[in-house]
């Protein structure tokens, strides 16, 4: 009896979690009108907003110049590019300086922090920004030439304080996990972020994000000690009622690559999860005006852990239903989470098809197969990253407060950040 | 506060385009987006609903005659309420159980307040709820399929007031419940907001319909077509996949249930879903429907006896819509219901299919909608087709005159017939013999608790309330031959029984049931109610000693 009640309770909880996540994940496709509203509206040719585009680069001499050239091809006329390099990184600095010498729109700011990270670098550059709006890109980003014109238009027509553009991993064919990784981004930027924008609580992505300079300065820039400083900024800004607008256009997204190995993906996820936990514990989201928003915030920031829990317990639950002697009714309830998981699977398959169509990529049968077969393994990976994040955060919490100047733990953190320099985009999933 | 960007170009996404080459007008008649706030629609639908409920509810327990199937489902619903599982005898996967589970829920409170009211005649009142919901759904669906207000109302009238509908919808049939869920599925599929979760809900409702009465499977292609037409091309992929997934996953709960009970596949000592399906698939055919003298022909005649307008008019409406597909907006809007009618007609025309009497119930709402749609098409053709600004005044007048003549002629044909049908339904008492037999067995038998009696399913619950032991005391007559758990308790066959209540059903089926047949042969009537074919005899078993056991 007790077993039955326990199993039923766990199953129902799991079911609701999975159902909510699914509901939110499918936000953009709810109605044709919602889908249409997720796109950029066409610019009218007027230009009123000037941009300061931050380009933090670290050991990225190989790709930096190309990224700068791409940005310089932008059709917008009012922008400057501020490349942020480390004082200990002469190769990247050289590339940046050359670009600055060629084009007056490019400037170089040197970050002299002993311990380097992205928020510190961007905070260093913030006082140098002359534009009305600060935009953030990564050194390897491919930016569409029309993007700034669209963002300009979005700022003017919506009165936004923040505009978040789309970021999309593209190399779905590289490996089984890159396929899932790309699809995560697709669902996140194509759909879920819009829901957050609508609900008034949004964790921002790490790049292709544009913030009014004065808003950013009033908020004291980025949190230099947070592992998900982009998420933190979004949470802080939406918590004080700033207007965030999200726009996704498959032509206009910033294209990126997935982490190069499974290990770096795991580390990246650990970092995000830990960052989410930190943001959760900073409690800025508690200022949100409505209970609904606070619940959404609480839930979203806890998502990695819920996801980990769900992924592991669903198979266990089904096994119990099939092999343990429980009443048929209870056994039925234990299947509920699995049903939601199956629905999610099916929508992912359709999402992959849509992804292929929108980006003109050829998705083959084998990819669909990989998507399905890889699903459970990816869940295990996510669960692993979540467990690892909790473990590190628990262990590191004391270190953090006691040794923040000594940096024994930060060293490790910085290491984990540096080992994925080519994929410094922060998208929770 | 934060928000999303406004839509690209227009506030509303463009309506779906239909790429039909070669024809001019492809305007999509926009269905009203908010029926709830349209006072005219509410009043019209409300008035019709009251009329339907009055005609269907008045005299509901007395007409038509109680049927065996009603007794079956209600007794099984009773068993669910009692916590005895899905049936009071072994549940053998004859139909998915969701139908009588719903009946159990529907009749739960009245049965709790007054347990003895749980009899077929009384509980028919519960079917009014279902009829009412279905009738409203027909109206809403009609409106969502872009029918003008008067045509949607006409569809609701066809569906709720045709004498054929009145008689069949009064009865406790699984088909009536399944029709309600199917209508809900269609209504959601035609949701004007084209919401992903409405389509998802349509899938769930469709699965519920199938789990209520499995034959609803055949209408799913028509539902799919409706959804296809009403979804937007940008979100269609997700909407349709979502709906199909929802439907399939919910549908799979039936085999899953069997699996969890260890009854999916045949095996020694238990029933199985497989056997149940096999039984349904191999039921002997009832002949070709147009072959005079076949069983199917008889069933068709019984439908047409009550009403010719809805079945024949509906078929004609479907045909008209099919023929005018290229020119008529209405025809394209009603593609789903027209396809449903076509499927039902095709299945009924199988050369040697099995055609049960309630088969037509599932087709009724679609017949009503296509007949209303056909009428709207004709009205449109008469009143406004090829109309131009320069049209002479006398042409316009003659258009209206023609319309009036057609309407009057149709009314003159339909109204008297339907009036007669309704009058029969609200005045006839067809169940007096049943009630008298039930009363006799309650008062004249000395020790009901120790008495064993064979009855048909319609009377079973009555006797349970009168103190007979459910299952082995009062016995569904065919279980005496077909259920090993029952025959085991009758080692001496008919000699272990006291009475057999010979209703028309029992007399008809006794030929194939040795124990029942023997009980009939070795018994004498002690009371007879009614006359002729419909009479009910209470026959007391005679032992070899010459007297009652």
mmCIF file with all atom_site columns, C-alpha atoms in Angstrom, chain B residues 250-389:
data_model
loop_
_atom_site.group_PDB
_atom_site.id
_atom_site.type_symbol
_atom_site.label_atom_id
_atom_site.label_alt_id
_atom_site.label_comp_id
_atom_site.label_asym_id
_atom_site.label_entity_id
_atom_site.label_seq_id
_atom_site.pdbx_PDB_ins_code
_atom_site.Cartn_x
_atom_site.Cartn_y
_atom_site.Cartn_z
_atom_site.occupancy
_atom_site.B_iso_or_equiv
_atom_site.pdbx_formal_charge
_atom_site.auth_seq_id
_atom_site.auth_comp_id
_atom_site.auth_asym_id
_atom_site.auth_atom_id
_atom_site.pdbx_PDB_model_num
ATOM 1   C CA . UNK B 1 250 ? -3.977  6.983   -25.149 1.00 0.00 ? 250 UNK B CA 1
ATOM 2   C CA . UNK B 1 251 ? -5.247  4.210   -27.393 1.00 0.00 ? 251 UNK B CA 1
ATOM 3   C CA . UNK B 1 252 ? -2.364  2.005   -26.353 1.00 0.00 ? 252 UNK B CA 1
ATOM 4   C CA . UNK B 1 253 ? -3.559  2.121   -22.764 1.00 0.00 ? 253 UNK B CA 1
ATOM 5   C CA . UNK B 1 254 ? -6.064  -0.619  -23.665 1.00 0.00 ? 254 UNK B CA 1
ATOM 6   C CA . UNK B 1 255 ? -3.524  -3.256  -24.698 1.00 0.00 ? 255 UNK B CA 1
ATOM 7   C CA . UNK B 1 256 ? -1.309  -2.002  -21.881 1.00 0.00 ? 256 UNK B CA 1
ATOM 8   C CA . UNK B 1 257 ? -4.121  -2.677  -19.445 1.00 0.00 ? 257 UNK B CA 1
ATOM 9   C CA . UNK B 1 258 ? -4.467  -6.198  -20.816 1.00 0.00 ? 258 UNK B CA 1
ATOM 10  C CA . UNK B 1 259 ? -0.711  -6.661  -20.610 1.00 0.00 ? 259 UNK B CA 1
ATOM 11  C CA . UNK B 1 260 ? -0.575  -5.553  -16.993 1.00 0.00 ? 260 UNK B CA 1
ATOM 12  C CA . UNK B 1 261 ? -3.361  -8.013  -16.177 1.00 0.00 ? 261 UNK B CA 1
ATOM 13  C CA . UNK B 1 262 ? -1.568  -10.768 -18.063 1.00 0.00 ? 262 UNK B CA 1
ATOM 14  C CA . UNK B 1 263 ? -4.451  -11.023 -20.516 1.00 0.00 ? 263 UNK B CA 1
ATOM 15  C CA . UNK B 1 264 ? -3.006  -9.641  -23.721 1.00 0.00 ? 264 UNK B CA 1
ATOM 16  C CA . UNK B 1 265 ? -2.468  -12.975 -25.463 1.00 0.00 ? 265 UNK B CA 1
ATOM 17  C CA . UNK B 1 266 ? -4.513  -16.175 -25.271 1.00 0.00 ? 266 UNK B CA 1
ATOM 18  C CA . UNK B 1 267 ? -3.544  -18.701 -22.655 1.00 0.00 ? 267 UNK B CA 1
ATOM 19  C CA . UNK B 1 268 ? -4.993  -21.428 -20.519 1.00 0.00 ? 268 UNK B CA 1
ATOM 20  C CA . UNK B 1 269 ? -7.439  -20.409 -17.840 1.00 0.00 ? 269 UNK B CA 1
ATOM 21  C CA . UNK B 1 270 ? -7.912  -16.761 -18.710 1.00 0.00 ? 270 UNK B CA 1
ATOM 22  C CA . UNK B 1 271 ? -9.594  -14.504 -21.223 1.00 0.00 ? 271 UNK B CA 1
ATOM 23  C CA . UNK B 1 272 ? -7.513  -12.342 -23.524 1.00 0.00 ? 272 UNK B CA 1
ATOM 24  C CA . UNK B 1 273 ? -7.694  -9.177  -25.549 1.00 0.00 ? 273 UNK B CA 1
ATOM 25  C CA . UNK B 1 274 ? -6.590  -11.152 -28.564 1.00 0.00 ? 274 UNK B CA 1
ATOM 26  C CA . UNK B 1 275 ? -9.568  -13.506 -28.275 1.00 0.00 ? 275 UNK B CA 1
ATOM 27  C CA . UNK B 1 276 ? -11.905 -10.569 -27.776 1.00 0.00 ? 276 UNK B CA 1
ATOM 28  C CA . UNK B 1 277 ? -10.698 -8.864  -30.942 1.00 0.00 ? 277 UNK B CA 1
ATOM 29  C CA . UNK B 1 278 ? -10.835 -12.177 -32.837 1.00 0.00 ? 278 UNK B CA 1
ATOM 30  C CA . UNK B 1 279 ? -14.430 -12.663 -31.767 1.00 0.00 ? 279 UNK B CA 1
ATOM 31  C CA . UNK B 1 280 ? -15.417 -9.195  -32.967 1.00 0.00 ? 280 UNK B CA 1
ATOM 32  C CA . UNK B 1 281 ? -13.614 -9.626  -36.275 1.00 0.00 ? 281 UNK B CA 1
ATOM 33  C CA . UNK B 1 282 ? -15.177 -12.985 -37.023 1.00 0.00 ? 282 UNK B CA 1
ATOM 34  C CA . UNK B 1 283 ? -18.772 -12.269 -36.117 1.00 0.00 ? 283 UNK B CA 1
ATOM 35  C CA . UNK B 1 284 ? -20.985 -13.826 -38.732 1.00 0.00 ? 284 UNK B CA 1
ATOM 36  C CA . UNK B 1 285 ? -22.053 -11.339 -41.392 1.00 0.00 ? 285 UNK B CA 1
ATOM 37  C CA . UNK B 1 286 ? -25.603 -10.171 -41.709 1.00 0.00 ? 286 UNK B CA 1
ATOM 38  C CA . UNK B 1 287 ? -25.691 -10.095 -45.486 1.00 0.00 ? 287 UNK B CA 1
ATOM 39  C CA . UNK B 1 288 ? -25.659 -7.384  -48.134 1.00 0.00 ? 288 UNK B CA 1
ATOM 40  C CA . UNK B 1 289 ? -27.617 -4.350  -47.060 1.00 0.00 ? 289 UNK B CA 1
ATOM 41  C CA . UNK B 1 290 ? -29.450 -4.016  -50.401 1.00 0.00 ? 290 UNK B CA 1
ATOM 42  C CA . UNK B 1 291 ? -30.251 -7.712  -50.575 1.00 0.00 ? 291 UNK B CA 1
ATOM 43  C CA . UNK B 1 292 ? -33.898 -7.928  -49.640 1.00 0.00 ? 292 UNK B CA 1
ATOM 44  C CA . UNK B 1 293 ? -34.349 -10.454 -46.878 1.00 0.00 ? 293 UNK B CA 1
ATOM 45  C CA . UNK B 1 294 ? -30.842 -10.267 -45.448 1.00 0.00 ? 294 UNK B CA 1
ATOM 46  C CA . UNK B 1 295 ? -30.295 -9.275  -41.843 1.00 0.00 ? 295 UNK B CA 1
ATOM 47  C CA . UNK B 1 296 ? -28.635 -6.035  -42.887 1.00 0.00 ? 296 UNK B CA 1
ATOM 48  C CA . UNK B 1 297 ? -31.625 -5.185  -45.059 1.00 0.00 ? 297 UNK B CA 1
ATOM 49  C CA . UNK B 1 298 ? -33.833 -5.661  -42.035 1.00 0.00 ? 298 UNK B CA 1
ATOM 50  C CA . UNK B 1 299 ? -31.664 -3.343  -39.960 1.00 0.00 ? 299 UNK B CA 1
ATOM 51  C CA . UNK B 1 300 ? -31.778 -0.727  -42.716 1.00 0.00 ? 300 UNK B CA 1
ATOM 52  C CA . UNK B 1 301 ? -35.563 -1.027  -42.914 1.00 0.00 ? 301 UNK B CA 1
ATOM 53  C CA . UNK B 1 302 ? -35.808 -0.550  -39.143 1.00 0.00 ? 302 UNK B CA 1
ATOM 54  C CA . UNK B 1 303 ? -33.888 2.724   -39.451 1.00 0.00 ? 303 UNK B CA 1
ATOM 55  C CA . UNK B 1 304 ? -35.943 3.936   -42.357 1.00 0.00 ? 304 UNK B CA 1
ATOM 56  C CA . UNK B 1 305 ? -39.111 3.006   -40.490 1.00 0.00 ? 305 UNK B CA 1
ATOM 57  C CA . UNK B 1 306 ? -38.329 5.696   -37.934 1.00 0.00 ? 306 UNK B CA 1
ATOM 58  C CA . UNK B 1 307 ? -36.931 8.287   -40.292 1.00 0.00 ? 307 UNK B CA 1
ATOM 59  C CA . UNK B 1 308 ? -36.029 8.502   -43.952 1.00 0.00 ? 308 UNK B CA 1
ATOM 60  C CA . UNK B 1 309 ? -35.083 12.174  -43.974 1.00 0.00 ? 309 UNK B CA 1
ATOM 61  C CA . UNK B 1 310 ? -31.847 11.982  -42.034 1.00 0.00 ? 310 UNK B CA 1
ATOM 62  C CA . UNK B 1 311 ? -30.306 8.777   -43.467 1.00 0.00 ? 311 UNK B CA 1
ATOM 63  C CA . UNK B 1 312 ? -31.313 9.303   -47.086 1.00 0.00 ? 312 UNK B CA 1
ATOM 64  C CA . UNK B 1 313 ? -31.165 13.085  -47.030 1.00 0.00 ? 313 UNK B CA 1
ATOM 65  C CA . UNK B 1 314 ? -27.762 12.898  -45.344 1.00 0.00 ? 314 UNK B CA 1
ATOM 66  C CA . UNK B 1 315 ? -26.414 10.562  -48.005 1.00 0.00 ? 315 UNK B CA 1
ATOM 67  C CA . UNK B 1 316 ? -27.784 12.839  -50.685 1.00 0.00 ? 316 UNK B CA 1
ATOM 68  C CA . UNK B 1 317 ? -26.206 15.822  -48.931 1.00 0.00 ? 317 UNK B CA 1
ATOM 69  C CA . UNK B 1 318 ? -22.835 14.078  -48.844 1.00 0.00 ? 318 UNK B CA 1
ATOM 70  C CA . UNK B 1 319 ? -23.143 13.272  -52.539 1.00 0.00 ? 319 UNK B CA 1
ATOM 71  C CA . UNK B 1 320 ? -24.075 16.862  -53.375 1.00 0.00 ? 320 UNK B CA 1
ATOM 72  C CA . UNK B 1 321 ? -21.108 18.205  -51.419 1.00 0.00 ? 321 UNK B CA 1
ATOM 73  C CA . UNK B 1 322 ? -18.823 15.751  -53.174 1.00 0.00 ? 322 UNK B CA 1
ATOM 74  C CA . UNK B 1 323 ? -20.058 16.747  -56.620 1.00 0.00 ? 323 UNK B CA 1
ATOM 75  C CA . UNK B 1 324 ? -19.875 20.485  -55.947 1.00 0.00 ? 324 UNK B CA 1
ATOM 76  C CA . UNK B 1 325 ? -16.470 20.255  -54.256 1.00 0.00 ? 325 UNK B CA 1
ATOM 77  C CA . UNK B 1 326 ? -14.778 22.467  -56.829 1.00 0.00 ? 326 UNK B CA 1
ATOM 78  C CA . UNK B 1 327 ? -17.192 25.353  -56.691 1.00 0.00 ? 327 UNK B CA 1
ATOM 79  C CA . UNK B 1 328 ? -18.717 25.275  -53.272 1.00 0.00 ? 328 UNK B CA 1
ATOM 80  C CA . UNK B 1 329 ? -16.997 26.787  -50.245 1.00 0.00 ? 329 UNK B CA 1
ATOM 81  C CA . UNK B 1 330 ? -19.460 24.943  -48.021 1.00 0.00 ? 330 UNK B CA 1
ATOM 82  C CA . UNK B 1 331 ? -18.586 21.628  -49.652 1.00 0.00 ? 331 UNK B CA 1
ATOM 83  C CA . UNK B 1 332 ? -14.906 22.101  -48.908 1.00 0.00 ? 332 UNK B CA 1
ATOM 84  C CA . UNK B 1 333 ? -15.576 23.285  -45.364 1.00 0.00 ? 333 UNK B CA 1
ATOM 85  C CA . UNK B 1 334 ? -17.619 20.145  -44.697 1.00 0.00 ? 334 UNK B CA 1
ATOM 86  C CA . UNK B 1 335 ? -15.047 17.780  -46.191 1.00 0.00 ? 335 UNK B CA 1
ATOM 87  C CA . UNK B 1 336 ? -14.495 16.030  -42.853 1.00 0.00 ? 336 UNK B CA 1
ATOM 88  C CA . UNK B 1 337 ? -18.109 15.139  -42.061 1.00 0.00 ? 337 UNK B CA 1
ATOM 89  C CA . UNK B 1 338 ? -18.736 14.252  -45.722 1.00 0.00 ? 338 UNK B CA 1
ATOM 90  C CA . UNK B 1 339 ? -15.813 11.830  -45.639 1.00 0.00 ? 339 UNK B CA 1
ATOM 91  C CA . UNK B 1 340 ? -17.159 10.348  -42.405 1.00 0.00 ? 340 UNK B CA 1
ATOM 92  C CA . UNK B 1 341 ? -20.521 9.724   -44.059 1.00 0.00 ? 341 UNK B CA 1
ATOM 93  C CA . UNK B 1 342 ? -18.768 8.176   -47.050 1.00 0.00 ? 342 UNK B CA 1
ATOM 94  C CA . UNK B 1 343 ? -16.788 5.831   -44.789 1.00 0.00 ? 343 UNK B CA 1
ATOM 95  C CA . UNK B 1 344 ? -19.856 4.755   -42.852 1.00 0.00 ? 344 UNK B CA 1
ATOM 96  C CA . UNK B 1 345 ? -21.787 4.182   -46.066 1.00 0.00 ? 345 UNK B CA 1
ATOM 97  C CA . UNK B 1 346 ? -18.951 2.172   -47.604 1.00 0.00 ? 346 UNK B CA 1
ATOM 98  C CA . UNK B 1 347 ? -18.684 -0.049  -44.532 1.00 0.00 ? 347 UNK B CA 1
ATOM 99  C CA . UNK B 1 348 ? -22.421 -0.627  -44.454 1.00 0.00 ? 348 UNK B CA 1
ATOM 100 C CA . UNK B 1 349 ? -22.234 -1.672  -48.091 1.00 0.00 ? 349 UNK B CA 1
ATOM 101 C CA . UNK B 1 350 ? -19.724 -4.457  -47.492 1.00 0.00 ? 350 UNK B CA 1
ATOM 102 C CA . UNK B 1 351 ? -21.226 -7.553  -49.122 1.00 0.00 ? 351 UNK B CA 1
ATOM 103 C CA . UNK B 1 352 ? -21.298 -9.645  -45.981 1.00 0.00 ? 352 UNK B CA 1
ATOM 104 C CA . UNK B 1 353 ? -20.406 -7.356  -43.125 1.00 0.00 ? 353 UNK B CA 1
ATOM 105 C CA . UNK B 1 354 ? -21.920 -7.419  -39.686 1.00 0.00 ? 354 UNK B CA 1
ATOM 106 C CA . UNK B 1 355 ? -24.390 -4.561  -39.312 1.00 0.00 ? 355 UNK B CA 1
ATOM 107 C CA . UNK B 1 356 ? -25.695 -4.010  -35.776 1.00 0.00 ? 356 UNK B CA 1
ATOM 108 C CA . UNK B 1 357 ? -28.824 -1.956  -35.234 1.00 0.00 ? 357 UNK B CA 1
ATOM 109 C CA . UNK B 1 358 ? -26.978 0.839   -33.427 1.00 0.00 ? 358 UNK B CA 1
ATOM 110 C CA . UNK B 1 359 ? -24.457 1.250   -36.240 1.00 0.00 ? 359 UNK B CA 1
ATOM 111 C CA . UNK B 1 360 ? -26.315 4.271   -37.534 1.00 0.00 ? 360 UNK B CA 1
ATOM 112 C CA . UNK B 1 361 ? -25.866 6.157   -34.244 1.00 0.00 ? 361 UNK B CA 1
ATOM 113 C CA . UNK B 1 362 ? -22.252 6.911   -35.076 1.00 0.00 ? 362 UNK B CA 1
ATOM 114 C CA . UNK B 1 363 ? -23.221 8.335   -38.428 1.00 0.00 ? 363 UNK B CA 1
ATOM 115 C CA . UNK B 1 364 ? -26.059 10.526  -37.142 1.00 0.00 ? 364 UNK B CA 1
ATOM 116 C CA . UNK B 1 365 ? -24.115 13.722  -36.367 1.00 0.00 ? 365 UNK B CA 1
ATOM 117 C CA . UNK B 1 366 ? -22.299 13.582  -39.697 1.00 0.00 ? 366 UNK B CA 1
ATOM 118 C CA . UNK B 1 367 ? -25.486 12.893  -41.602 1.00 0.00 ? 367 UNK B CA 1
ATOM 119 C CA . UNK B 1 368 ? -27.048 15.858  -39.831 1.00 0.00 ? 368 UNK B CA 1
ATOM 120 C CA . UNK B 1 369 ? -24.134 18.147  -40.648 1.00 0.00 ? 369 UNK B CA 1
ATOM 121 C CA . UNK B 1 370 ? -23.872 17.234  -44.324 1.00 0.00 ? 370 UNK B CA 1
ATOM 122 C CA . UNK B 1 371 ? -27.633 17.450  -44.738 1.00 0.00 ? 371 UNK B CA 1
ATOM 123 C CA . UNK B 1 372 ? -27.556 20.925  -43.171 1.00 0.00 ? 372 UNK B CA 1
ATOM 124 C CA . UNK B 1 373 ? -24.528 21.788  -45.313 1.00 0.00 ? 373 UNK B CA 1
ATOM 125 C CA . UNK B 1 374 ? -26.235 20.503  -48.445 1.00 0.00 ? 374 UNK B CA 1
ATOM 126 C CA . UNK B 1 375 ? -29.264 22.582  -47.598 1.00 0.00 ? 375 UNK B CA 1
ATOM 127 C CA . UNK B 1 376 ? -27.058 25.634  -47.115 1.00 0.00 ? 376 UNK B CA 1
ATOM 128 C CA . UNK B 1 377 ? -25.417 24.957  -50.472 1.00 0.00 ? 377 UNK B CA 1
ATOM 129 C CA . UNK B 1 378 ? -28.766 24.723  -52.238 1.00 0.00 ? 378 UNK B CA 1
ATOM 130 C CA . UNK B 1 379 ? -29.988 27.869  -50.485 1.00 0.00 ? 379 UNK B CA 1
ATOM 131 C CA . UNK B 1 380 ? -26.853 29.690  -51.536 1.00 0.00 ? 380 UNK B CA 1
ATOM 132 C CA . UNK B 1 381 ? -27.220 28.501  -55.125 1.00 0.00 ? 381 UNK B CA 1
ATOM 133 C CA . UNK B 1 382 ? -30.839 29.588  -55.283 1.00 0.00 ? 382 UNK B CA 1
ATOM 134 C CA . UNK B 1 383 ? -30.435 32.931  -53.543 1.00 0.00 ? 383 UNK B CA 1
ATOM 135 C CA . UNK B 1 384 ? -27.058 34.311  -54.517 1.00 0.00 ? 384 UNK B CA 1
ATOM 136 C CA . UNK B 1 385 ? -25.126 32.347  -57.123 1.00 0.00 ? 385 UNK B CA 1
ATOM 137 C CA . UNK B 1 386 ? -24.498 34.185  -60.401 1.00 0.00 ? 386 UNK B CA 1
ATOM 138 C CA . UNK B 1 387 ? -26.089 37.201  -58.874 1.00 0.00 ? 387 UNK B CA 1
ATOM 139 C CA . UNK B 1 388 ? -24.873 40.529  -60.228 1.00 0.00 ? 388 UNK B CA 1
ATOM 140 C CA . UNK B 1 389 ? -25.534 44.175  -59.483 1.00 0.00 ? 389 UNK B CA 1
#
